[in-house]
Amino acid sequence: MSRLVLLVVSLAPLAARADYMDHFVVREDVGVHKAPYLGNAEVLLMPVEVAGFPPLDLDRLYAFFAADNPQGFVKFMETASLGRYHPHVNIGPVIRYTGCPLDTTKFPGCVVARGDFAAFAAGINLIREVVRRTNEEAVGFDFGALDVNGRRGTPDGWVDGVMLLTNMPFGGIAFPVGYFNRGDNLAGATGGPLIVDGVKVGHVAIAGDGDLYTMVHEFSHLLGLTDLYAENRTYPGLQLSVMGAWGYDPNIPLHDAESRFRLRWGNWHQVQGKQKVVIAPAEGTGEVWRLGTGDEYFLVENRGPGQFDRSFTTRGLAVYHVDRRVKLAGEEGRFQDRILDCVNCDAFHPYIMNVQADEKFELQQPQAKFSYEDDLFRDGAFLGADPSGVPLSADHPVASTNWYSGQPSGIEIGQIRVSDDGAITATLIAPSEGQCGEKLCDEGEACAPLTCESPGESSAGCQCGAGQGPLVLGALLLLLLEQRLRRRQQRVFRA
Ligand SMILES: [Zn+2]
């Protein structure tokens, strides 16, 4: 495929398809719809204190967003991203209100319920006012300093990320102010993103009740992720994820394997054929093992207690069944549909399902609680085909690697052994060909699988160096040639 055609293919969705919180259905819209999620970022936190509610604990707030807090916001993002994303949090002056800054006829008691669409209009006015006052009251601070990153890792005219933490009972929301604003843009014009000191503010993560942990979740929306808990409460939704059914407690879970894979925060291993593998802990190595291609596939990762994930009582493989055809869409404004009808709302066919080792589907129940001992895949656990071919449902709750259509996938996960050092060995089986050609993006880290072929055929272990004689050089050249050929064959895949 020629360079020109490639360019057209990768830019085509830009005009028609781009949205907030789409789990990277589109990945070209950093700036307008997403905050940069790789590299250094200068982000702003605006504390907002309203009289009549418990005051913000500023010491705690400063500590939580400090770069060196081992369990704080920055270390969490750095750990989850394998150091590929470094936010630096600038904390603005406390913006104080003597009374409720919202229309109390619409919001009695100044309480904003989560998912209240009336909050959108009220939210815009509040955000505009807080941004304007921050710019005014932060003497000597230039909003231009908040744009050091963008889609290409360089300043792009958009701030790298803005958070608003208030002591009001606001719940949490990641608010696309640029999409909804029909009023003043703070730069003498009307509508669209706010513009301060020449840079644009397109969206703001908001957390109420002074809740620092909610902010970790809301900020992850700015990076491009959608909600993975079940808003309809028929069951809790995805477990083991900062975007899922997490109680916003101090034990922050990592992002799930699919979210890290899409953020390019993982180290992606694609399985082809039968492979006996050693899977290292996700925290520290970012390993994500993918079985299957296209929109529907299985992901496997090694999770257990660490610096984060401290709710885990044991270590094991977390297995996910992913189907990106479920309610994900990249058309502008469709994020509202996902708030009303969430991608993980269907317990038996969500976007991302926790496959449970005990095969009991207890996580599909309304009051479900994740059992680390029973639900993680540990010694002796196995997942394979359901020969009946009947699609998974509440009436046919049979754990398997079958596709949602009921068709067997040929995928198997077994011979699992958890070692004392935290590594987990397993035998993974995927189709024996055609698995290695997909890419997330054209260039850069984690765009392509780190490994695909079984170890016997792989060059991953090659310690080839210069100056080791013509034989090594010749092999190296062949390898380069092979990689170039392979790259040509690879399709740009956009799920
Ligand atoms: Zn959310």
Coordinates of C-alpha atoms and ligand atoms in Angstrom, one line a residue:
M1 CA 0.0 0.0 0.0
S2 CA 1.4 3.3 -1.0
R3 CA 2.2 6.0 1.6
L4 CA -0.5 8.3 0.1
V5 CA -3.2 5.6 0.4
L6 CA -2.1 4.9 4.0
L7 CA -2.4 8.6 4.8
V8 CA -5.9 8.8 3.4
V9 CA -7.0 5.7 5.3
S10 CA -5.7 7.0 8.6
L11 CA -7.1 10.5 8.2
A12 CA -10.5 9.5 6.7
P13 CA -12.3 9.2 10.1
L14 CA -11.1 12.6 11.3
A15 CA -13.8 14.7 9.6
A16 CA -16.8 12.6 10.2
R17 CA -15.9 10.5 13.2
A18 CA -14.4 11.9 16.4
D19 CA -15.8 11.8 19.9
Y20 CA -15.1 12.1 23.6
M21 CA -14.7 8.9 25.6
D22 CA -14.9 6.5 22.7
H23 CA -12.1 4.1 23.8
F24 CA -10.2 5.0 20.7
V25 CA -12.6 4.2 18.0
V26 CA -10.9 7.3 16.7
R27 CA -7.4 8.1 17.8
E28 CA -6.6 11.1 15.6
D29 CA -8.7 13.6 17.7
V30 CA -6.2 14.4 20.5
G31 CA -6.7 18.0 21.3
V32 CA -10.2 18.6 20.2
H33 CA -11.7 15.5 22.0
K34 CA -9.0 13.9 24.0
A35 CA -6.1 14.9 26.2
P36 CA -2.7 13.7 25.2
Y37 CA -2.1 10.3 26.8
L38 CA 1.6 9.8 26.0
G39 CA 4.6 11.9 26.9
N40 CA 4.8 14.8 29.3
A41 CA 1.7 16.8 30.0
E42 CA 1.1 20.0 32.0
V43 CA -2.4 19.7 33.5
L44 CA -4.3 22.1 35.7
L45 CA -6.4 21.4 38.8
M46 CA -8.8 24.1 39.8
P47 CA -10.0 23.8 43.4
V48 CA -13.5 25.3 43.9
E49 CA -14.8 25.8 47.4
V50 CA -18.4 26.7 48.1
A51 CA -19.4 27.9 51.5
G52 CA -21.8 25.7 53.4
F53 CA -20.1 22.4 52.4
P54 CA -17.2 20.6 54.1
P55 CA -14.1 22.6 53.0
L56 CA -11.5 21.0 50.7
D57 CA -8.6 19.4 52.5
L58 CA -5.9 21.3 50.7
D59 CA -2.9 19.4 52.4
R60 CA -4.4 16.1 51.2
L61 CA -5.1 17.5 47.8
Y62 CA -1.5 18.8 47.3
A63 CA -0.1 15.5 48.6
F64 CA -2.3 13.4 46.3
F65 CA -1.3 15.3 43.2
A66 CA 2.4 15.6 44.1
A67 CA 4.8 13.9 41.7
D68 CA 6.5 11.8 44.4
N69 CA 3.5 10.4 46.2
P70 CA 3.8 6.6 45.7
Q71 CA 0.0 6.2 45.8
G72 CA -1.0 9.5 44.3
F73 CA -2.4 10.5 41.0
V74 CA 0.9 11.1 39.1
K75 CA 2.5 7.8 40.2
F76 CA -0.7 6.0 39.3
M77 CA -0.7 7.3 35.7
E78 CA 3.0 6.7 35.4
T79 CA 2.7 3.2 36.7
A80 CA -0.4 2.3 34.6
S81 CA 1.3 3.7 31.5
L82 CA 4.7 2.1 32.1
G83 CA 6.2 5.6 32.3
R84 CA 4.9 6.5 28.9
Y85 CA 2.6 9.2 30.3
H86 CA 3.9 11.8 32.8
P87 CA 1.3 14.3 33.9
H88 CA 2.6 17.3 36.0
V89 CA -0.3 18.8 38.0
N90 CA -0.4 22.6 38.4
I91 CA -2.8 23.5 41.2
G92 CA -4.6 26.8 40.8
P93 CA -5.7 29.2 43.5
V94 CA -8.8 28.1 45.4
I95 CA -11.8 29.7 43.7
R96 CA -14.3 30.5 46.5
Y97 CA -18.0 31.0 46.3
T98 CA -20.0 32.4 49.2
G99 CA -23.1 30.6 48.0
C100 CA -24.1 27.9 45.5
P101 CA -22.8 28.9 42.0
L102 CA -25.6 27.0 40.4
D103 CA -29.3 27.9 39.9
T104 CA -30.7 26.5 43.1
T105 CA -34.3 26.3 41.6
K106 CA -32.9 23.7 39.3
F107 CA -30.4 22.2 41.7
P108 CA -32.0 22.3 45.2
G109 CA -29.4 22.2 47.9
C110 CA -26.8 22.7 45.2
V111 CA -26.8 18.9 44.6
V112 CA -26.1 17.7 41.1
A113 CA -27.0 14.1 40.5
R114 CA -24.8 12.1 38.2
G115 CA -26.0 11.8 34.7
D116 CA -28.3 14.8 35.1
F117 CA -28.4 16.4 31.7
A118 CA -29.5 19.7 33.1
A119 CA -26.1 19.7 34.8
F120 CA -24.5 20.1 31.3
A121 CA -25.8 23.7 30.8
A122 CA -25.2 24.6 34.4
G123 CA -21.8 23.0 34.2
I124 CA -20.7 25.1 31.2
N125 CA -21.4 28.3 33.1
L126 CA -19.6 27.1 36.2
I127 CA -16.6 25.9 34.2
R128 CA -16.4 29.1 32.2
E129 CA -16.6 31.2 35.4
V130 CA -14.0 29.1 37.2
V131 CA -11.6 29.2 34.2
R132 CA -12.0 32.9 33.9
R133 CA -11.4 33.4 37.7
T134 CA -8.4 31.1 37.7
N135 CA -6.8 33.0 34.9
E136 CA -7.5 36.2 36.8
E137 CA -6.5 35.1 40.3
A138 CA -3.5 32.9 39.4
V139 CA -1.2 35.9 39.2
G140 CA 1.6 35.4 36.8
F141 CA 0.3 32.1 35.5
D142 CA -0.2 31.7 31.8
F143 CA -2.6 29.1 30.4
G144 CA -0.1 28.7 27.5
A145 CA 2.1 26.8 29.9
L146 CA -0.6 24.1 29.9
D147 CA 0.1 23.2 26.3
V148 CA 3.3 21.2 26.0
N149 CA 1.9 18.1 24.3
G150 CA -0.6 17.1 21.6
R151 CA -1.2 14.3 19.1
R152 CA 2.3 14.5 17.8
G153 CA 3.8 15.1 21.3
T154 CA 4.3 18.8 20.7
P155 CA 2.1 21.9 21.6
D156 CA -1.1 21.8 19.5
G157 CA -3.1 24.8 20.8
W158 CA -5.1 22.8 23.3
V159 CA -4.4 22.5 27.0
D160 CA -3.0 19.1 28.0
G161 CA -5.8 18.5 30.6
V162 CA -8.0 20.5 33.1
M163 CA -9.6 19.2 36.3
L164 CA -12.1 21.0 38.5
L165 CA -12.3 19.6 42.1
T166 CA -15.1 21.0 44.2
N167 CA -16.5 20.5 47.7
M168 CA -20.0 20.7 46.3
P169 CA -22.0 17.5 46.0
F170 CA -21.4 17.2 42.2
G171 CA -20.6 13.5 41.8
G172 CA -18.3 13.3 38.8
I173 CA -18.3 14.0 35.1
A174 CA -15.9 14.6 32.3
F175 CA -17.5 17.5 30.6
P176 CA -16.9 18.4 26.9
V177 CA -17.3 22.1 27.3
G178 CA -16.2 22.8 23.8
Y179 CA -19.0 20.7 22.3
F180 CA -21.7 22.2 24.5
N181 CA -20.7 25.8 24.8
R182 CA -23.0 28.2 23.0
G183 CA -22.0 31.2 25.0
D184 CA -18.9 33.3 25.7
N185 CA -15.6 31.6 24.9
L186 CA -13.6 34.0 27.1
A187 CA -11.8 35.3 24.0
G188 CA -14.4 37.7 22.6
A189 CA -16.3 35.2 20.5
T190 CA -19.3 32.9 21.0
G191 CA -19.5 29.1 21.2
G192 CA -16.9 26.2 21.1
P193 CA -14.0 25.7 23.3
L194 CA -12.9 28.3 25.9
I195 CA -9.8 30.1 24.8
V196 CA -7.5 31.5 27.4
D197 CA -4.0 33.0 26.8
G198 CA -4.3 31.7 23.2
V199 CA -4.9 28.0 24.1
K200 CA -8.2 26.1 23.9
V201 CA -9.9 24.2 26.7
G202 CA -12.2 21.6 25.1
H203 CA -13.1 19.4 28.1
V204 CA -12.8 19.4 31.9
A205 CA -12.9 16.5 34.4
I206 CA -15.0 17.4 37.4
A207 CA -15.2 15.7 40.7
G208 CA -17.4 16.8 43.6
D209 CA -17.4 16.2 47.4
G210 CA -13.7 16.9 47.3
D211 CA -13.3 13.3 46.1
L212 CA -9.7 12.8 44.9
Y213 CA -10.3 9.2 43.8
T214 CA -13.3 10.1 41.6
M215 CA -10.9 12.5 39.8
V216 CA -8.6 9.6 38.8
H217 CA -11.6 8.1 37.0
E218 CA -12.9 11.3 35.5
F219 CA -9.5 12.4 34.3
S220 CA -9.2 9.0 32.5
H221 CA -12.2 10.0 30.5
L222 CA -10.3 13.0 29.2
L223 CA -7.6 10.6 28.0
G224 CA -10.3 8.9 25.8
L225 CA -11.9 6.1 27.9
T226 CA -15.6 5.5 28.4
D227 CA -17.4 4.2 31.5
L228 CA -17.1 0.5 32.0
Y229 CA -19.4 0.1 35.0
A230 CA -23.1 -0.7 34.5
E231 CA -25.0 2.6 34.8
N232 CA -28.3 0.6 34.8
R233 CA -27.2 -1.3 37.9
T234 CA -28.5 -4.6 36.7
Y235 CA -25.0 -5.7 37.7
P236 CA -21.9 -3.8 38.7
G237 CA -20.2 -3.9 35.3
L238 CA -16.5 -4.4 34.7
Q239 CA -14.4 -5.3 37.7
L240 CA -10.6 -4.7 38.0
S241 CA -10.7 -1.4 36.3
V242 CA -10.5 2.3 37.3
M243 CA -13.2 2.8 34.6
G244 CA -15.4 0.1 36.0
A245 CA -17.1 -1.0 39.2
W246 CA -14.6 0.6 41.5
G247 CA -15.8 2.2 44.8
Y248 CA -13.4 5.2 44.5
D249 CA -11.6 4.0 47.6
P250 CA -7.8 4.4 48.2
N251 CA -7.1 1.1 46.6
I252 CA -7.0 2.3 43.0
P253 CA -7.2 -0.5 40.5
L254 CA -5.1 -0.3 37.3
H255 CA -6.9 0.3 34.0
D256 CA -8.1 -3.0 32.6
A257 CA -6.1 -4.8 29.9
E258 CA -8.3 -3.4 27.1
S259 CA -8.1 0.2 28.3
R260 CA -4.3 0.0 28.6
F261 CA -4.0 -1.8 25.3
R262 CA -6.0 1.0 23.6
L263 CA -4.1 3.8 25.4
R264 CA -0.9 2.2 24.1
W265 CA 0.1 1.8 27.8
G266 CA 0.5 -2.0 27.5
N267 CA 3.0 -4.3 26.0
W268 CA 1.0 -6.2 23.5
H269 CA 1.7 -9.8 22.8
Q270 CA -0.5 -11.4 20.1
V271 CA -0.9 -15.2 20.3
Q272 CA -0.7 -17.3 17.2
G273 CA -0.8 -21.1 17.4
K274 CA 0.0 -22.8 20.6
Q275 CA 2.3 -20.9 22.9
K276 CA 3.6 -21.8 26.4
V277 CA 4.2 -18.4 27.8
V278 CA 5.4 -16.6 31.0
I279 CA 3.1 -13.7 31.8
A280 CA 4.7 -11.1 34.0
P281 CA 2.7 -8.8 36.3
A282 CA 0.8 -6.1 34.5
E283 CA 2.0 -3.6 37.0
G284 CA 5.6 -3.1 35.9
T285 CA 5.6 -4.8 32.6
G286 CA 2.2 -3.9 31.1
E287 CA 1.9 -7.2 29.4
V288 CA -1.4 -7.8 27.6
W289 CA -1.8 -11.1 25.8
R290 CA -4.4 -11.0 23.0
L291 CA -6.1 -14.0 21.5
G292 CA -8.1 -13.4 18.4
T293 CA -8.2 -10.4 16.1
G294 CA -10.6 -7.8 14.7
D295 CA -13.4 -6.5 17.0
E296 CA -13.9 -9.6 19.1
Y297 CA -11.1 -11.2 21.1
F298 CA -9.9 -12.3 24.5
L299 CA -7.3 -10.5 26.6
V300 CA -5.2 -12.0 29.4
E301 CA -3.1 -10.2 31.9
N302 CA -1.4 -11.0 35.2
R303 CA -2.9 -9.0 38.1
G304 CA -2.2 -9.0 41.8
P305 CA -1.5 -6.8 44.8
G306 CA 1.2 -4.2 44.2
Q307 CA 1.8 -0.5 44.5
F308 CA -1.7 -0.2 43.2
D309 CA -4.4 -3.0 42.9
R310 CA -4.1 -3.2 46.7
S311 CA -7.6 -4.7 47.0
F312 CA -6.3 -7.9 45.4
T313 CA -6.0 -10.7 47.9
T314 CA -4.1 -13.0 45.6
R315 CA -2.5 -13.0 42.1
G316 CA -3.8 -14.6 39.0
L317 CA -4.7 -14.1 35.3
A318 CA -7.5 -11.7 34.6
V319 CA -9.3 -12.9 31.4
Y320 CA -11.5 -10.5 29.4
H321 CA -13.9 -11.2 26.5
V322 CA -13.9 -8.0 24.4
D323 CA -16.4 -7.1 21.7
R324 CA -15.9 -3.6 20.3
R325 CA -19.0 -3.8 18.2
V326 CA -21.0 -3.2 21.5
K327 CA -22.3 0.4 21.4
L328 CA -18.9 2.0 20.7
A329 CA -19.1 4.7 18.1
G330 CA -16.9 7.6 17.2
E331 CA -19.5 10.0 15.7
E332 CA -19.4 13.3 17.5
G333 CA -21.9 13.6 20.3
R334 CA -22.4 9.9 20.6
F335 CA -20.8 9.9 24.0
Q336 CA -24.2 11.0 25.3
D337 CA -25.7 7.7 24.0
R338 CA -23.1 5.9 26.0
I339 CA -24.0 7.8 29.2
L340 CA -27.7 6.8 28.7
D341 CA -27.0 3.3 27.5
C342 CA -23.6 2.2 28.7
V343 CA -21.3 -0.1 26.7
N344 CA -21.1 -2.5 29.7
C345 CA -24.8 -2.5 30.6
D346 CA -25.6 -6.0 29.2
A347 CA -24.2 -8.4 31.8
F348 CA -24.0 -11.2 29.3
H349 CA -22.8 -9.3 26.3
P350 CA -20.9 -6.1 27.4
Y351 CA -18.1 -4.4 25.6
I352 CA -15.7 -5.9 28.1
M353 CA -16.6 -8.9 30.2
N354 CA -14.6 -10.4 33.1
V355 CA -14.4 -14.1 32.3
Q356 CA -14.6 -15.9 35.6
A357 CA -12.4 -18.9 36.4
D358 CA -15.1 -20.5 38.6
E359 CA -17.5 -20.4 35.6
K360 CA -20.4 -19.4 38.0
F361 CA -21.2 -16.0 36.5
E362 CA -21.8 -14.5 39.9
L363 CA -20.3 -11.2 38.6
Q364 CA -23.5 -11.0 36.4
Q365 CA -25.6 -10.6 39.6
P366 CA -26.8 -7.2 40.9
Q367 CA -24.8 -7.3 44.2
A368 CA -21.7 -9.0 42.7
K369 CA -18.4 -8.7 44.4
F370 CA -15.2 -9.9 42.7
S371 CA -13.7 -13.0 44.3
Y372 CA -9.9 -12.8 43.7
E373 CA -9.5 -16.5 44.7
D374 CA -12.3 -17.8 42.5
D375 CA -12.6 -15.4 39.6
L376 CA -8.9 -15.0 38.7
F377 CA -7.4 -17.8 36.6
R378 CA -5.0 -19.6 38.9
D379 CA -3.4 -23.1 39.1
G380 CA -5.6 -25.6 37.4
A381 CA -8.1 -23.2 35.8
F382 CA -9.0 -23.7 32.2
L383 CA -11.0 -22.0 29.5
G384 CA -11.9 -23.7 26.2
A385 CA -14.7 -24.3 23.7
D386 CA -18.4 -24.8 24.5
P387 CA -19.2 -27.6 22.0
S388 CA -22.9 -26.9 22.2
G389 CA -22.4 -23.8 20.0
V390 CA -25.3 -22.1 21.8
P391 CA -24.6 -18.4 22.3
L392 CA -23.8 -17.2 25.9
S393 CA -26.8 -15.8 27.7
A394 CA -28.5 -15.8 31.1
D395 CA -30.3 -19.0 29.9
H396 CA -27.0 -20.5 28.7
P397 CA -24.4 -19.4 31.3
V398 CA -21.6 -21.6 30.1
A399 CA -18.1 -20.2 30.3
S400 CA -16.1 -20.7 27.2
T401 CA -13.9 -19.1 24.5
N402 CA -16.7 -19.2 22.0
W403 CA -17.6 -16.0 20.2
Y404 CA -20.8 -14.3 21.2
S405 CA -22.3 -15.8 18.1
G406 CA -21.9 -19.2 19.7
Q407 CA -19.2 -20.2 17.2
P408 CA -16.1 -21.8 18.8
S409 CA -13.1 -19.6 18.4
G410 CA -10.3 -22.2 18.6
I411 CA -8.9 -20.3 21.6
E412 CA -7.8 -22.0 24.8
I413 CA -6.2 -20.8 28.0
G414 CA -4.8 -23.5 30.3
Q415 CA -1.9 -25.1 32.2
I416 CA -1.7 -22.1 34.4
R417 CA 0.8 -22.0 37.2
V418 CA 1.3 -19.0 39.5
S419 CA 4.9 -18.7 40.7
D420 CA 6.1 -17.3 44.0
D421 CA 7.9 -14.5 42.2
G422 CA 4.7 -13.3 40.6
A423 CA 5.2 -14.6 37.1
I424 CA 2.5 -16.9 35.7
T425 CA 3.1 -19.6 33.2
A426 CA 0.2 -20.6 30.9
T427 CA -0.4 -22.3 27.6
L428 CA -2.4 -20.1 25.2
I429 CA -3.9 -21.4 22.0
A430 CA -5.1 -19.2 19.2
P431 CA -5.6 -19.8 15.4
S432 CA -2.4 -20.9 13.8
E433 CA -2.2 -18.2 11.1
G434 CA -3.3 -14.7 10.2
Q435 CA -3.0 -13.3 13.7
C436 CA 0.1 -11.1 13.4
G437 CA -0.9 -8.4 10.9
E438 CA -2.9 -5.9 13.0
K439 CA -1.8 -2.6 14.2
L440 CA -3.3 0.1 16.5
C441 CA -1.5 2.9 14.8
D442 CA 1.0 3.7 12.2
E443 CA 4.1 4.5 14.2
G444 CA 5.3 4.7 17.8
E445 CA 5.4 2.6 20.9
A446 CA 2.8 -0.1 21.4
C447 CA 1.3 0.3 17.9
A448 CA 2.1 -3.3 17.0
P449 CA 2.4 -6.6 18.9
L450 CA 5.8 -7.0 20.7
T451 CA 5.6 -10.7 19.9
C452 CA 3.4 -12.8 17.8
E453 CA 4.9 -16.0 16.5
S454 CA 5.7 -18.8 18.9
P455 CA 9.1 -18.4 20.6
G456 CA 10.7 -21.0 18.4
E457 CA 10.2 -18.8 15.3
S458 CA 10.6 -15.4 17.0
S459 CA 13.6 -13.2 16.9
A460 CA 12.7 -11.5 20.2
G461 CA 15.5 -13.1 22.1
C462 CA 18.2 -12.2 19.6
Q463 CA 21.0 -10.3 21.4
C464 CA 22.6 -9.4 18.0
G465 CA 25.2 -6.7 18.2
A466 CA 27.4 -4.9 15.8
G467 CA 31.0 -6.1 15.3
Q468 CA 30.2 -9.8 15.8
G469 CA 31.2 -10.8 12.3
P470 CA 29.5 -10.9 8.9
L471 CA 27.3 -13.8 9.9
V472 CA 25.4 -11.8 12.5
L473 CA 25.3 -8.7 10.2
G474 CA 23.8 -10.8 7.4
A475 CA 21.2 -12.2 9.8
L476 CA 20.4 -8.7 11.0
L477 CA 19.9 -7.5 7.4
L478 CA 17.6 -10.4 6.6
L479 CA 15.7 -9.7 9.8
L480 CA 15.3 -6.0 8.8
L481 CA 14.2 -6.9 5.4
E482 CA 11.7 -9.4 6.8
Q483 CA 10.3 -6.8 9.2
R484 CA 10.0 -4.3 6.4
L485 CA 8.1 -6.8 4.2
R486 CA 5.9 -7.7 7.2
R487 CA 5.2 -4.0 7.9
R488 CA 4.0 -3.6 4.3
Q489 CA 1.6 -6.5 4.7
Q490 CA 0.2 -5.1 7.9
R491 CA -3.2 -3.5 7.6
V492 CA -3.9 -0.4 9.6
F493 CA -6.6 -1.6 11.8
R494 CA -9.1 0.6 13.3
A495 CA -11.6 -1.1 15.6
Ligands
ZN1 ZN -17.1 8.0 34.3

